[in-house]
Coordinates of C-alpha atoms and ligand atoms in Angstrom, one line a residue:
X955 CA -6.8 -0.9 32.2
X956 CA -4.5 -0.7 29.1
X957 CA -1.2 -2.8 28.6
X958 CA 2.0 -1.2 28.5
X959 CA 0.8 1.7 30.8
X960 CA 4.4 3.1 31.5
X961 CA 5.9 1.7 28.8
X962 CA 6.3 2.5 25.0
X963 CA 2.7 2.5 23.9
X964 CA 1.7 0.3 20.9
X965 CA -1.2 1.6 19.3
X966 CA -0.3 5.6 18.9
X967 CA 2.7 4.6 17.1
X968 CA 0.7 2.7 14.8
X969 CA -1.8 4.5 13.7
X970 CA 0.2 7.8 13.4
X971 CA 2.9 6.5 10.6
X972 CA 2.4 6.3 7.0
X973 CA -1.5 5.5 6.9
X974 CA -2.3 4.6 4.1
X975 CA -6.3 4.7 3.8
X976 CA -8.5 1.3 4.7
X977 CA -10.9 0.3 2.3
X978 CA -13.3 2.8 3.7
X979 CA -16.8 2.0 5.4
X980 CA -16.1 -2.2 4.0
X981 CA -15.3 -3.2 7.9
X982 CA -18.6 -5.3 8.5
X983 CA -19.7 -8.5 7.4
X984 CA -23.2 -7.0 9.0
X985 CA -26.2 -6.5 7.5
X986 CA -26.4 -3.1 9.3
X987 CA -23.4 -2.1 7.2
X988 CA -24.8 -2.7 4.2
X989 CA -27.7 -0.1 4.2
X990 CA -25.8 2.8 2.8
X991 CA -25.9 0.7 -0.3
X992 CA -29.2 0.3 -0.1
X993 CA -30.1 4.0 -0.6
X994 CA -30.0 5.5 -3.5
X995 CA -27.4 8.2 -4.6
X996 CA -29.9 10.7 -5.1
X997 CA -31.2 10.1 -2.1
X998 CA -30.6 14.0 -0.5
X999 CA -30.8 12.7 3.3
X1000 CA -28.0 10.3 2.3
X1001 CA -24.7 12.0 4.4
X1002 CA -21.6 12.5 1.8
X1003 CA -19.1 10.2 3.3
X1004 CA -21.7 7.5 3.7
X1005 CA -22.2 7.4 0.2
X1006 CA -20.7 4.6 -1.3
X1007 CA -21.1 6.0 -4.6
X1008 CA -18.5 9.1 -4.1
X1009 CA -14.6 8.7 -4.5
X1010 CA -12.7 7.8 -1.3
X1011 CA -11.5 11.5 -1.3
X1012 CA -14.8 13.0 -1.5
X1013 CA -16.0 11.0 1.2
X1014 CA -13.0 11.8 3.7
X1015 CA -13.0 15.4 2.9
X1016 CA -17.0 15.5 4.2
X1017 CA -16.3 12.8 6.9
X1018 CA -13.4 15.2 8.1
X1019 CA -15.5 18.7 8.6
X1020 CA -18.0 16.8 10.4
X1021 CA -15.6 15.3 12.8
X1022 CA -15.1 17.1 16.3
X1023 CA -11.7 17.6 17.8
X1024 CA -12.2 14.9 19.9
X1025 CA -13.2 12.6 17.1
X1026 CA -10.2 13.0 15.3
X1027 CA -8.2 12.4 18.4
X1028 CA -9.8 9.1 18.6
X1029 CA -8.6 8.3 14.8
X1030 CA -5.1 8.4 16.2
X1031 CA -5.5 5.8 18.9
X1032 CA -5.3 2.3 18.4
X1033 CA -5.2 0.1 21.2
X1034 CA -5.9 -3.5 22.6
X1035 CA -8.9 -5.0 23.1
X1036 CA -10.7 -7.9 24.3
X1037 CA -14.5 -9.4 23.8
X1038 CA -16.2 -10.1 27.0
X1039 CA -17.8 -13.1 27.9
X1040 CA -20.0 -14.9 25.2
X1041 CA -18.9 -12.7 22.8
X1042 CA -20.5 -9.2 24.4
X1043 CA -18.7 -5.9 24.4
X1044 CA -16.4 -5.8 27.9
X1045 CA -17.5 -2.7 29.7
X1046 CA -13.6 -0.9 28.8
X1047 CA -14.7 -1.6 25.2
X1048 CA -17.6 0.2 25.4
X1049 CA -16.2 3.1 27.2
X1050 CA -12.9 3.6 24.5
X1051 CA -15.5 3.3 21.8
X1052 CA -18.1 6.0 23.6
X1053 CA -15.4 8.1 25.5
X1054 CA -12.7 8.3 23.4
X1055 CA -14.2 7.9 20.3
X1056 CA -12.2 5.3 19.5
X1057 CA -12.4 3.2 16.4
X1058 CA -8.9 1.3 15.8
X1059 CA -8.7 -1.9 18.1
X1060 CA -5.9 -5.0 18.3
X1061 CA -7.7 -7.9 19.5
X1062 CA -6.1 -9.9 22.3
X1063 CA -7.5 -13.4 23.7
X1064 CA -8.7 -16.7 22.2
X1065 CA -11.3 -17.6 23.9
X1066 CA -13.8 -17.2 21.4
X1067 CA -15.6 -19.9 18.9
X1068 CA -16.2 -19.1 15.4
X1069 CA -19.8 -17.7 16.1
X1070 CA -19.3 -15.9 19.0
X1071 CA -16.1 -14.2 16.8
X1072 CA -18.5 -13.2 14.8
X1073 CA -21.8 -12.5 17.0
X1074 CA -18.6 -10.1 18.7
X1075 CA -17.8 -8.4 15.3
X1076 CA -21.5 -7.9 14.9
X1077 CA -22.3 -6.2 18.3
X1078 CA -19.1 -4.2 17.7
X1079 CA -19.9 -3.0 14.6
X1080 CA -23.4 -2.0 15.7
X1081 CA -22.2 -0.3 18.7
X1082 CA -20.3 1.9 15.8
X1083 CA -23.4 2.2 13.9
X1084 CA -25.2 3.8 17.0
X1085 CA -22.3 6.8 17.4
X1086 CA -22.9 9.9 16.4
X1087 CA -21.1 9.7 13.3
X1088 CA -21.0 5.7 12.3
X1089 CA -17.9 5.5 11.5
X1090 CA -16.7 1.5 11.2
X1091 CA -14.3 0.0 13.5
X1092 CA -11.4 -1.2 12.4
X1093 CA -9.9 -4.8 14.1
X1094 CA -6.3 -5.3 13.5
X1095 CA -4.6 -8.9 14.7
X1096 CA -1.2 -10.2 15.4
X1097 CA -0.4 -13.4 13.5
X1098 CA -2.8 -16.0 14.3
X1099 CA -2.1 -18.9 12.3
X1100 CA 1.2 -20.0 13.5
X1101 CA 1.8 -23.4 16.2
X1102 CA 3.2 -21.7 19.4
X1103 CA 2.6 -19.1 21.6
X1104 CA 2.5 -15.9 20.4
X1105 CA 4.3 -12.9 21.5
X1106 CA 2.4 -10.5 24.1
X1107 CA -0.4 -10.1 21.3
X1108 CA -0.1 -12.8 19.0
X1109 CA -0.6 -17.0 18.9
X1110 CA -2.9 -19.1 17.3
X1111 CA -6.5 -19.0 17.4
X1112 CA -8.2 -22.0 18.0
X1113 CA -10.3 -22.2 15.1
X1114 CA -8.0 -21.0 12.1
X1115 CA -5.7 -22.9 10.1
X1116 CA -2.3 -24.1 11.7
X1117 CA 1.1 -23.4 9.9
X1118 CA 4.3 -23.0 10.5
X1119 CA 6.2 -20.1 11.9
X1120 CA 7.8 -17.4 9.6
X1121 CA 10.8 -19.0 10.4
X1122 CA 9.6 -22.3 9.5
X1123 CA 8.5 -21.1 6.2
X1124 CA 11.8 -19.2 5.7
X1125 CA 13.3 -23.1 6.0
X1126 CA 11.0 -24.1 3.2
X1127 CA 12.3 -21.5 1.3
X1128 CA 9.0 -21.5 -0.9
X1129 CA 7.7 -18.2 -2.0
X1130 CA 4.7 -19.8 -3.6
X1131 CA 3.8 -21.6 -0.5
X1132 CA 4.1 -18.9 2.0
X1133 CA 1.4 -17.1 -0.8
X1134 CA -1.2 -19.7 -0.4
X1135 CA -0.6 -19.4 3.2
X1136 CA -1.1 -16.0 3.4
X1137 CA -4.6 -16.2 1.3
X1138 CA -5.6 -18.5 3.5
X1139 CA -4.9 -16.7 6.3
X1140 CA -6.7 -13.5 4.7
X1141 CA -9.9 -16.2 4.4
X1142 CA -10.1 -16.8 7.8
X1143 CA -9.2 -13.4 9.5
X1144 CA -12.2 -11.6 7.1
X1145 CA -14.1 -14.5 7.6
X1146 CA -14.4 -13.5 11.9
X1147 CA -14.1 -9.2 10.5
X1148 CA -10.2 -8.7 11.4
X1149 CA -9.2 -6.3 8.3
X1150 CA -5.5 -5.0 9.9
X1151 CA -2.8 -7.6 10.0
X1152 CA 0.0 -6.7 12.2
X1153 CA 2.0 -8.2 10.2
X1154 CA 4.3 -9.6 8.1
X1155 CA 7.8 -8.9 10.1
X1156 CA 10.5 -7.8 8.1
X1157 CA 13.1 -7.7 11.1
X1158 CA 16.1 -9.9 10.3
X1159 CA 17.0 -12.3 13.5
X1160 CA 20.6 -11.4 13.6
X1161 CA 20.7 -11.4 17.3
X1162 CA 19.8 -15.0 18.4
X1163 CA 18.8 -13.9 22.3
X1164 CA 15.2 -11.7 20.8
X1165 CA 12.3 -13.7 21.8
X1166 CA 10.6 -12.9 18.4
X1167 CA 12.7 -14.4 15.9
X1168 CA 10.3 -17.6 15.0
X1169 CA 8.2 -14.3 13.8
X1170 CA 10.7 -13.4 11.2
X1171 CA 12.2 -14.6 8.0
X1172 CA 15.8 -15.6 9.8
X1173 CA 18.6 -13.9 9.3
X1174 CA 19.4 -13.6 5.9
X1175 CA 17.6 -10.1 4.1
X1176 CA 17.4 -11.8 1.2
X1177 CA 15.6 -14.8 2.1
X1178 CA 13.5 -12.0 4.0
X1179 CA 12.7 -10.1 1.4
X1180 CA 11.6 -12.9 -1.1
X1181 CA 9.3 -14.3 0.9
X1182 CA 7.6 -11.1 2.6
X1183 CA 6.4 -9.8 -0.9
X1184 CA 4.3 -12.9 -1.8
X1185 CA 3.0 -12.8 2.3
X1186 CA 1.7 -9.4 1.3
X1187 CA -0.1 -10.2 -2.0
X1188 CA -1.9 -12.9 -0.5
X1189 CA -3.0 -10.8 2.5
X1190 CA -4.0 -8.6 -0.3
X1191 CA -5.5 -10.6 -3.2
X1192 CA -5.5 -9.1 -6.7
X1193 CA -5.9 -5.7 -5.9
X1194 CA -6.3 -3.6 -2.9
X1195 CA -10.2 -3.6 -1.9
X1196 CA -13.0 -5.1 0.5
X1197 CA -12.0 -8.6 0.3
X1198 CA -8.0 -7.8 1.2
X1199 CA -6.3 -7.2 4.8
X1200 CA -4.4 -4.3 4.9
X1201 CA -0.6 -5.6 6.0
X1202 CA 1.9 -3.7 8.3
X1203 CA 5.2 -4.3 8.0
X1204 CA 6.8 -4.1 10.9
X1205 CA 9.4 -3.1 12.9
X1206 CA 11.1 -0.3 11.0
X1207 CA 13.7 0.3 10.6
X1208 CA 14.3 -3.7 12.2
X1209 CA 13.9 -4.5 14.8
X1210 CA 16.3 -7.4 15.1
X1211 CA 19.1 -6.6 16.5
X1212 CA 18.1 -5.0 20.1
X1213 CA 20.9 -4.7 23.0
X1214 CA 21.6 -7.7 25.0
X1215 CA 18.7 -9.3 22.3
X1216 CA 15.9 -7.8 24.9
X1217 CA 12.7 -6.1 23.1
X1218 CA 11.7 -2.8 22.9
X1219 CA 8.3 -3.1 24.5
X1220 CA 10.1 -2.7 27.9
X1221 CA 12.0 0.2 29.0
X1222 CA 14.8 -2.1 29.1
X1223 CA 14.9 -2.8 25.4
X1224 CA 15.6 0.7 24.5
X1225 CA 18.8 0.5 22.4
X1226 CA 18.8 -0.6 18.7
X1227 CA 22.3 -1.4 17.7
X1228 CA 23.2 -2.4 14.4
X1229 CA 26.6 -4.1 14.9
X1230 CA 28.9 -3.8 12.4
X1231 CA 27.5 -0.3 11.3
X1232 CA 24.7 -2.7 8.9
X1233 CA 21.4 -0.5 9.1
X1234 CA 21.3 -0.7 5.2
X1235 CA 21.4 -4.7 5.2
X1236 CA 18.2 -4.5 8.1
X1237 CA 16.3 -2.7 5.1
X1238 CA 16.5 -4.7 2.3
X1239 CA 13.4 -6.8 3.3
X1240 CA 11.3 -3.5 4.3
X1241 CA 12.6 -2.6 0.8
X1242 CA 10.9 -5.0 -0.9
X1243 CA 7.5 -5.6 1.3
X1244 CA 7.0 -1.3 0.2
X1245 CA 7.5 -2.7 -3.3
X1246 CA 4.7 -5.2 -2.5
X1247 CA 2.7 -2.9 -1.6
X1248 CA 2.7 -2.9 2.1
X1249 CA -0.2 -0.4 3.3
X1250 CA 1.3 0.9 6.8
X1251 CA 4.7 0.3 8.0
X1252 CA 5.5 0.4 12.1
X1253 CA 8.3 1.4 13.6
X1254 CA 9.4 0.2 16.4
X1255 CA 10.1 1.3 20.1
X1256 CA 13.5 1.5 20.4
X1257 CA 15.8 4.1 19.4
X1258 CA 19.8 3.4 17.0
X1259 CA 22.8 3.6 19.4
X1260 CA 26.2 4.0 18.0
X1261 CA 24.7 5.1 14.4
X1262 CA 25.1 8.3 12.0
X1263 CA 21.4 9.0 13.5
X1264 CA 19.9 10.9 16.5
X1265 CA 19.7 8.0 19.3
X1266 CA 15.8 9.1 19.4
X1267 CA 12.8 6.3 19.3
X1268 CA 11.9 5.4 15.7
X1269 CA 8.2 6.8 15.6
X1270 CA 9.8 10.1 17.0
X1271 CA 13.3 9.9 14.9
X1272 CA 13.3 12.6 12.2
X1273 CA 15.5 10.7 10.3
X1274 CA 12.8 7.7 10.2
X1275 CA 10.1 9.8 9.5
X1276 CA 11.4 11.3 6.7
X1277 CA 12.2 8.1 5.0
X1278 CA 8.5 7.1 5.3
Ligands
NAG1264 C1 -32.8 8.2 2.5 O1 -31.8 8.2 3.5 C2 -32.3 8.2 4.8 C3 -31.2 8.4 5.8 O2 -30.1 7.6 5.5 C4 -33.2 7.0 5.0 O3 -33.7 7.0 6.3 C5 -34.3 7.0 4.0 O4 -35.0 5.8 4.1 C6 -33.7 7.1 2.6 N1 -34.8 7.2 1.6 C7 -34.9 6.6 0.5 C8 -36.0 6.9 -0.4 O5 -34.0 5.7 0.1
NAG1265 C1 -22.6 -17.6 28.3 O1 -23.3 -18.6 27.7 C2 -23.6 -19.8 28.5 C3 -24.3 -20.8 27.6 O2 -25.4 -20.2 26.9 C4 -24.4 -19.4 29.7 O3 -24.7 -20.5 30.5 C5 -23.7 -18.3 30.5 O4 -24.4 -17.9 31.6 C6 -23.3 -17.1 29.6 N1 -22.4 -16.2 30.3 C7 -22.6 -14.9 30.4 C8 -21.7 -14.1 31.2 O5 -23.5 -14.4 29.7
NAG1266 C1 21.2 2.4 26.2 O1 22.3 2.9 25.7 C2 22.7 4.1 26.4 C3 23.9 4.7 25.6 O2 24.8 3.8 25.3 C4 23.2 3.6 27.8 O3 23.6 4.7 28.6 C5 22.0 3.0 28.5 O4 22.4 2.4 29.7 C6 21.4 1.8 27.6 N1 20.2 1.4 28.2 C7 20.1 0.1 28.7 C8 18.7 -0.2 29.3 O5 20.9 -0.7 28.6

C-alpha cells in the first residue's frame, strides 16, 4: 500500500518537527473554498475556525476542541500519494482521507497534464470539503523543476519549467538567478495547488558515493548557504501568505555524509558520520535557510556514529530536537 513499509517512514517525521503553521484554510484554488469568504462575519451559523475573519490563533484554538482523537492523529500523518486515472481520487486516497483522517499528502507520479492536475486538486479538495470537519488538504512536492530523474519522490514534471539541478545552479554561483528560479517554480507548483515544497536541501555533498548530491548546493557550506536563502524567498514571495509555498529544509542535521555514501531511506543507510568530527561545518547552510525563514525543517533518517551525540535517529535524537 504505502512505500517504505519496513523502513524509516517519511511522512511522520515530517509532519511532527518544528511545524510551523500553513497559511490556514488558503489550500484551494476551488470555488468551493472560497465560500467561507462569502459569509458574513456575523453570520452566527458561520463555525469559528472557518472564519476567515478571526486570527490564525483563534481559529486553531476552536478548530482544535472540535477535533476527535482520531482527527488529530491524522494531522500527524503525511504520506505519499498518487491521483488515479484521468485525474480521479485512487481508491487508497480516498480511504487515508476517510479512514485515517488524513489531510497531509506528497504527491508521487507524472502522469498528469495541466488540467487534469488541477481537475485532481479540485476533486481532492472537495472530497475535504465533504468531511466532517472541512479541513483543507495540504499537497507537499519534491523538486519538480529540475532535468533528470528525481530521487524516489522527486523529477521533473512534464509540464513545468526545466532548470538546472541545485548543483548546477551552485556552478552558476548566482544567488539572484537561483531567486527567479525559485519564483518561478512557486508559479507553477500553486498554479496545479501544491503549497509544501520538500525542499530546498541544505545537505553538503561531502561524500561523492550519495545518490542525491545533484539535489544539493555541492560541497562547500558556504556556497550552500548563499544560495539556499534566496531559494527560500522566492518559494516565499514578499511575505509569508496564500500566494507562497511553505519550504522544508531538509535533511537536518545533513544529510550528506552517510556511511559507505548509501541513504538513509534503507535500513542500510543507517549511520551518519561526520568525518573529521565536522557536524558544525554540515550546519552552516541550515543556519542560514532558518535565517531565511525556512517554515519546517526535516530531519533525516539516519542516526550520528562516532559523535559527542547519542547514535539515535535524528527525528528521535534529543539532542536534535532540542536544537529545533
Ligand atoms: C450562514 O452560514 C451558513 C453555514 O455556513 C450558510 O449556510 C448560510 O447561507 C449563511 N447565511 C448567510 C446569511 O450568509
Ligand atoms: C480517461 O479519459 C479517456 C479520454 O476521455 C477515456 O477514453 C478513458 O476511458 C478514461 N479512463 C478512465 C479510467 O476513466
Ligand atoms: C552502523 O554503525 C554501527 C556502529 O558502528 C555498526 O555496528 C553497524 O554495522 C553499522 N550499520 C551498517 C548497516 O553498516
Amino acid at each position: 500500500m504505502i512505500p517504505f513499509k519496513n523502513s524509516t517512514r517519511k511522512g511522520t517525521v515530517i509532519a511532527l518537527i518544528c511545524l510551523l503553521a500553513a497559511p490556514f484554510g488558503s489550500q484551494a484554488s476551488t470555488d468551493n473554498s472560497q465560500q467561507w469568504l462569502r459569509e458574513s462575519p456575523a453570520n452566527a451559523s458561520l463555525l469559528a475556525y472557518r472564519n476567515p475573519h478571526l486570527s490564525l490563533e483563534e481559529r486553531v484554538d476552536d478548530l482544535l476542541q472540535r477535533m476527535t482523537l482520531e482527527e488529530k492523529a491524522g494531522q500527524l500523518m503525511h504520506e505519499f500519494f498518487s491521483p488515479g486515472p484521468n485525474g480521479t481520487l485512487s481508491g487508497e486516497t480516498v480511504m487515508m482521507i476517510d479512514e485515517l483522517q488524513m489531510t497531509h499528502f506528497a504527491f508521487l507520479g507524472n502522469i498528469l497534464d495541466p488540467v487534469e492536475a488541477v481537475e485532481f486538486h479540485n476533486r481532492l479538495q472537495q472530497k475535504a470539503l465533504d468531511t466532517r470537519l472541512g479541513i483543507p488538504i495540504t499537497i507537499s512536492s519534491d523538486q519538480r523543476h529540475h532535468l533528470g530523474p528525481g530521487f524516489i519522490g522527486g523529477g521533473a514534471l512534464g509540464y513545468f519549467s526545466k532548470w538546472p539541478s541545485y548543483l548546477g545552479f551552485a556552478a552558476l554561483r548566482d544567488p539572484e538567478l537561483v531567486r527567479k528560479h525559485a519564483e518561478i517554480a512557486r508559479e507553477e507548483f500553486l498554479s496545479v495547488g501544491f503549497r509544501l515544497a520538500l525542499h530546498p536541501q541544505a545537505d553538503l555533498s561531502t561524500e561523492p558515493r550519495w545518490a542525491r548530491i545533484a539535489e544539493t548546493y555541492g560541497e562547500s557550506a558556504e556556497l550552500s548557504a548563499s544560495l539556499i536563502g534566496p531559494y527560500i524567498e522566492g518559494l516565499r514571495g514578499k511575505e509569508f501568505g496564500p500566494n507562497s509555498m511553505s519550504a522544508t529544509t531538509k535533511h537536518f542535521p545533513g544529510g550528506g555524509p552517510v556511511q559507505n555514501g548509501w541513504d538513509s531511506h534503507f535500513v542500510y543507510g543507517m549511520n551518519a558520520t561526520y568525518p573529521g568530527n565536522n557536524l558544525d561545518y554540515h550546519l552552516i547552510s541550515f543556519k542560514a535557510a532558518i535565517a531565511a525563514g525556512t517554515r519546517q525543517i526535516m530531519p533525516y533518517y539516519s542516526r550520528p556514529i562516532n559523535t559527542e551525540y547519542e547514535p539515535v535517529a535524528f527525528g528521535k535524537n534529543s539532542a536534535s530536537m532540542a536544537s529545533c
